[in-house]
Short mmCIF file of C-alpha atoms and ligand atoms in Angstrom, two decimals:
data_model
loop_
_atom_site.label_atom_id
_atom_site.label_comp_id
_atom_site.label_asym_id
_atom_site.label_seq_id
_atom_site.Cartn_x
_atom_site.Cartn_y
_atom_site.Cartn_z
CA UNK H 211 -0.16 0.01 -0.14
CA UNK H 212 1.76 3.12 -0.99
CA UNK H 213 -1.33 5.47 -1.54
CA UNK H 214 -0.18 6.84 1.87
CA UNK H 215 3.39 7.27 2.95
CA UNK H 216 3.31 6.86 6.63
CA UNK H 217 0.47 4.81 7.67
CA UNK H 218 -1.29 6.87 10.53
CA UNK H 219 -0.52 3.73 12.77
CA UNK H 220 3.04 4.20 12.21
CA UNK H 221 3.20 8.09 12.66
CA UNK H 222 1.30 7.73 15.59
CA UNK H 223 3.92 5.37 16.86
CA UNK H 224 6.48 7.83 15.60
CA UNK H 225 4.87 10.58 17.71
CA UNK H 226 4.30 8.03 20.64
CA UNK H 227 7.98 7.54 20.55
CA UNK H 228 9.18 11.04 20.59
CA UNK H 229 6.86 11.90 23.23
CA UNK H 230 8.72 9.12 25.35
CA UNK H 231 11.73 10.64 24.58
CA UNK H 232 10.93 13.60 25.53
CA UNK H 233 8.88 12.83 28.62
CA UNK H 234 5.72 14.18 27.37
CA UNK H 235 2.10 12.83 27.56
CA UNK H 236 1.09 11.96 23.96
CA UNK H 237 -2.24 13.25 24.59
CA UNK H 238 -0.55 16.86 24.79
CA UNK H 239 0.10 16.39 20.75
CA UNK H 240 -2.70 16.68 18.49
CA UNK H 241 -2.27 15.30 15.21
CA UNK H 242 -3.64 17.43 12.03
CA UNK H 243 -3.81 15.86 8.92
CA UNK H 244 -2.95 18.43 6.18
CA UNK H 245 -5.38 17.61 3.42
CA UNK H 246 -4.41 20.50 0.85
CA UNK H 247 -4.39 19.37 -2.46
CA UNK H 248 -5.24 15.90 -1.70
CA UNK H 249 -8.45 13.97 -2.55
CA UNK H 250 -11.52 13.47 -0.76
CA UNK H 251 -11.04 9.86 -0.99
CA UNK H 252 -7.88 10.04 0.72
CA UNK H 253 -9.38 12.10 3.39
CA UNK H 254 -12.28 9.57 3.87
CA UNK H 255 -9.73 6.79 3.86
CA UNK H 256 -7.60 8.38 6.75
CA UNK H 257 -11.01 9.66 9.06
CA UNK H 258 -11.67 5.67 8.36
CA UNK H 259 -8.68 5.01 10.45
CA UNK H 260 -9.63 7.19 13.35
CA UNK H 261 -7.83 10.46 11.82
CA UNK H 262 -10.56 13.65 13.03
CA UNK H 263 -8.79 16.57 12.26
CA UNK H 264 -7.82 17.90 8.58
CA UNK H 265 -6.21 21.02 7.42
CA UNK H 266 -6.91 23.10 4.25
CA UNK H 267 -5.41 26.17 2.85
CA UNK H 268 -7.59 27.10 0.04
CA UNK H 269 -11.21 27.62 0.60
CA UNK H 270 -12.50 26.54 -2.79
CA UNK H 271 -10.74 23.21 -2.82
CA UNK H 272 -11.93 22.77 1.11
CA UNK H 273 -15.50 23.58 0.19
CA UNK H 274 -15.50 20.85 -2.67
CA UNK H 275 -13.76 18.43 -0.57
CA UNK H 276 -16.10 19.25 2.82
CA UNK H 277 -19.15 18.54 0.47
CA UNK H 278 -18.18 15.15 -0.47
CA UNK H 279 -17.54 14.47 3.25
CA UNK H 280 -20.62 15.71 4.94
CA UNK H 281 -20.88 12.16 6.81
CA UNK H 282 -17.57 12.40 8.41
CA UNK H 283 -17.28 13.77 11.91
CA UNK H 284 -14.17 15.70 10.62
CA UNK H 285 -12.91 18.76 12.20
CA UNK H 286 -11.58 21.56 9.59
CA UNK H 287 -8.61 23.97 10.29
CA UNK H 288 -7.87 26.74 8.13
CA UNK H 289 -4.00 27.12 7.55
CA UNK H 290 -3.86 29.15 4.56
CA UNK H 291 -3.50 33.19 3.66
CA UNK H 292 -6.96 34.51 4.38
CA UNK H 293 -8.53 37.08 1.88
CA UNK H 294 -10.82 39.43 3.52
CA UNK H 295 -13.77 38.62 1.50
CA UNK H 296 -13.50 34.78 2.14
CA UNK H 297 -13.81 35.48 5.84
CA UNK H 298 -17.45 34.87 6.17
CA UNK H 299 -17.10 31.38 4.72
CA UNK H 300 -14.31 30.78 6.59
CA UNK H 301 -15.86 31.53 9.92
CA UNK H 302 -18.55 29.57 9.14
CA UNK H 303 -17.26 26.44 7.63
CA UNK H 304 -13.87 25.69 9.74
CA UNK H 305 -13.69 24.88 13.71
CA UNK H 306 -10.29 26.23 13.85
CA UNK H 307 -8.42 29.26 11.71
CA UNK H 308 -4.74 29.16 12.40
CA UNK H 309 -3.50 31.63 9.87
CA UNK H 310 -4.82 34.86 11.65
CA UNK H 311 -2.27 37.46 10.97
CA UNK H 312 -3.56 41.14 10.66
CA UNK H 313 -6.31 43.29 12.64
CA UNK H 314 -8.75 43.37 9.84
CA UNK H 315 -9.52 39.95 9.83
CA UNK H 316 -10.75 39.58 13.53
CA UNK H 317 -13.90 41.41 13.69
CA UNK H 318 -14.98 39.95 10.02
CA UNK H 319 -14.42 36.35 11.18
CA UNK H 320 -16.39 37.41 14.72
CA UNK H 321 -19.06 39.01 12.92
CA UNK H 322 -19.59 36.08 10.43
CA UNK H 323 -19.25 33.08 12.94
CA UNK H 324 -23.04 32.43 13.91
CA UNK H 325 -23.46 32.67 17.45
CA UNK H 326 -25.28 29.25 17.56
CA UNK H 327 -21.87 27.83 16.64
CA UNK H 328 -19.48 27.24 19.14
CA UNK H 329 -16.66 30.07 19.25
CA UNK H 330 -14.14 29.83 16.07
CA UNK H 331 -11.06 28.59 17.59
CA UNK H 332 -8.36 30.98 16.55
CA UNK H 333 -4.67 31.05 16.34
CA UNK H 334 -2.31 33.80 15.39
CA UNK H 335 0.08 32.92 12.97
CA UNK H 336 3.35 34.74 13.76
CA UNK H 337 6.09 35.25 10.85
CA UNK H 338 8.75 34.59 14.21
CA UNK H 339 11.84 35.02 12.04
CA UNK H 340 10.61 37.75 10.04
CA UNK H 341 11.02 36.21 6.81
CA UNK H 342 9.93 38.75 3.94
CA UNK H 343 8.33 36.39 1.48
CA UNK H 344 6.01 34.67 4.57
CA UNK H 345 2.74 35.87 5.94
CA UNK H 346 2.24 35.99 9.62
CA UNK H 347 2.24 38.47 12.33
CA UNK H 348 5.55 40.14 13.32
CA UNK H 349 6.11 39.01 16.93
CA UNK H 350 5.73 42.68 18.41
CA UNK H 351 2.28 42.54 16.90
CA UNK H 352 1.35 39.59 18.54
CA UNK H 353 -0.07 41.25 21.87
CA UNK H 354 -2.29 43.71 20.23
CA UNK H 355 -4.03 41.03 18.18
CA UNK H 356 -4.19 38.61 20.83
CA UNK H 357 -6.20 41.94 23.11
CA UNK H 358 -8.64 42.05 20.03
CA UNK H 359 -9.00 38.71 19.92
CA UNK H 360 -10.09 37.88 23.30
CA UNK H 361 -12.94 40.24 23.44
CA UNK H 362 -14.68 38.70 20.65
CA UNK H 363 -17.43 36.91 21.78
CA UNK H 364 -17.31 34.50 18.66
CA UNK H 365 -14.01 33.86 18.68
CA UNK H 366 -11.87 31.73 21.22
CA UNK H 367 -8.06 32.65 21.51
CA UNK H 368 -6.49 29.31 21.26
CA UNK H 369 -2.64 30.18 20.74
CA UNK H 370 -0.18 30.80 18.02
CA UNK H 371 0.79 28.95 14.85
CA UNK H 372 4.30 28.99 13.20
CA UNK H 373 6.14 27.55 10.07
CA UNK H 374 9.62 28.69 11.01
CA UNK H 375 12.49 28.46 7.78
CA UNK H 376 13.03 24.67 7.08
CA UNK H 377 16.00 23.13 8.18
CA UNK H 378 17.75 19.85 7.59
CA UNK H 379 19.57 19.39 10.48
CA UNK H 380 17.81 18.24 13.69
CA UNK H 381 19.83 20.58 16.06
CA UNK H 382 18.83 23.76 13.78
CA UNK H 383 15.34 22.69 13.96
CA UNK H 384 15.44 22.16 17.49
CA UNK H 385 16.89 25.62 18.34
CA UNK H 386 14.17 27.45 16.13
CA UNK H 387 11.39 25.60 17.62
CA UNK H 388 13.10 26.31 21.41
CA UNK H 389 13.17 29.77 20.60
CA UNK H 390 9.55 29.90 19.33
CA UNK H 391 8.65 27.98 22.35
CA UNK H 392 9.91 30.54 24.93
CA UNK H 393 8.17 33.37 23.05
CA UNK H 394 4.68 31.12 23.40
CA UNK H 395 5.15 30.15 27.37
CA UNK H 396 5.96 34.13 27.61
CA UNK H 397 2.73 34.92 25.87
CA UNK H 398 0.71 32.35 27.84
CA UNK H 399 1.83 34.49 31.02
CA UNK H 400 -0.48 37.36 29.81
CA UNK H 401 -3.26 34.78 27.99
CA UNK H 402 -3.46 31.95 30.22
CA UNK H 403 -6.29 30.70 28.14
CA UNK H 404 -3.74 29.53 25.57
CA UNK H 405 -3.26 26.24 24.82
CA UNK H 406 -1.98 25.40 21.59
CA UNK H 407 1.36 25.73 19.77
CA UNK H 408 0.80 24.78 16.41
CA UNK H 409 4.36 24.24 14.82
CA UNK H 410 5.99 20.71 12.99
CA UNK H 411 5.58 19.29 9.70
CA UNK H 412 6.25 16.27 7.83
CA UNK H 413 10.15 17.23 8.28
CA UNK H 414 10.18 18.27 11.45
CA UNK H 415 7.38 17.40 13.75
CA UNK H 416 10.14 15.38 15.82
CA UNK H 417 12.06 18.35 16.70
CA UNK H 418 8.72 20.45 17.07
CA UNK H 419 7.39 17.90 19.91
CA UNK H 420 10.53 17.89 21.78
CA UNK H 421 10.11 21.57 21.69
CA UNK H 422 6.90 22.14 23.24
CA UNK H 423 4.63 21.84 20.49
CA UNK H 424 0.95 20.90 21.03
CA UNK H 425 -0.05 20.63 17.61
CA UNK H 426 1.78 19.03 14.44
CA UNK H 427 0.41 19.64 10.84
CA UNK H 428 1.45 16.85 8.65
CA UNK H 429 0.69 16.49 5.05
CA UNK H 430 3.11 14.54 2.70
CA UNK H 431 4.42 12.20 5.26
CA UNK H 432 0.73 11.00 5.60
CA UNK H 433 -0.96 11.49 2.30
CA UNK H 434 2.13 11.14 0.23
CA UNK H 435 3.19 13.80 -2.44
CA UNK H 436 0.55 16.49 -3.16
CA UNK H 437 -1.02 16.95 -6.79
CA UNK H 438 -0.23 19.88 -8.51
C1 PLP T 510 1.07 22.53 3.52
C2 PLP T 510 1.44 22.85 5.09
C3 PLP T 510 1.85 21.79 5.96
C4 PLP T 510 1.98 20.26 5.91
O1 PLP T 510 3.41 20.00 5.40
P1 PLP T 510 3.82 18.61 5.02
O2 PLP T 510 5.26 19.28 4.70
O3 PLP T 510 3.31 18.30 3.70
O4 PLP T 510 3.87 17.99 6.06
C5 PLP T 510 1.47 22.32 7.20
N1 PLP T 510 1.28 23.57 7.33
C6 PLP T 510 1.16 24.48 6.73
C7 PLP T 510 0.97 25.91 7.22
C8 PLP T 510 1.11 24.11 5.23
O5 PLP T 510 0.52 24.81 4.42
#
C-alpha cells in the first residue's frame, strides 16, 4: 500500500516514541492531517482509520472536499492565507483558523461566525523569524492581536501557529522551535487561556514535539506527495 506514505498507525507510533523520549504526554500533542491538494477519497480513507482533524489552505478546494464528506465527523482547520472577502465562509465552515495575522480579519471572522455555533478557535500566525516572503504577524504585533481576539464573543483565542524556515539538521530545527516555545510560554503568562502551540510538519515534527509543540500539521508524510 503506497497510497499513504506513512500509515497513520506508523506516524502515531513515531509521535509516541518522540513523546516518550521527551517525557511528554502523548495526549498533549494533536495530529492535524494536512489534506490540501489531496483527494476527498484519501481524506475519507484516513478518517476511517480514526483521524478526525484535517487542515486546508484554500477555501474553494476545502469547500469542494467538505461537500463530499458531510457524513464524516471531521473537524476542519484553515491554515492558508486569508483574503478578507473569504472571512465569512471561513468563519462559518471551519472549526479552527490558524492563520489570523492582521487586525482587520478579526472582527470580520467574529461577525460572520454564527452565535449558535461554538466559538471559532483561533491561532495567530506568527512570522517569528521575520522572513520577508512569509505571511504571519510580527512577534511584536502578537499581543495587540491577542487583545482584540479575546474581546470577541464568537472567537476563542487558542494560541499561535508558526512555520519557521526549513532546516535539514535536527539541531537547527530544535533551536528554532525552542526559541518559539519560549515566546509562546511568555505569551501564556498574559493569556493563560492559550493552550495551542501549532508547529511541526512532515520534515520536522519530532523536533517540534520535543520543543513543546501541542499541535503538529502533517501532510506529505501521511498522504504522499501532493497533486499539483
Ligand atoms: C502544507 C502545510 C503543512 C504540511 O506540510 P507537509 O510538509 O506536507 O507536512 C503544514 N502547515 C502549513 C501551514 C502548510 O501550508
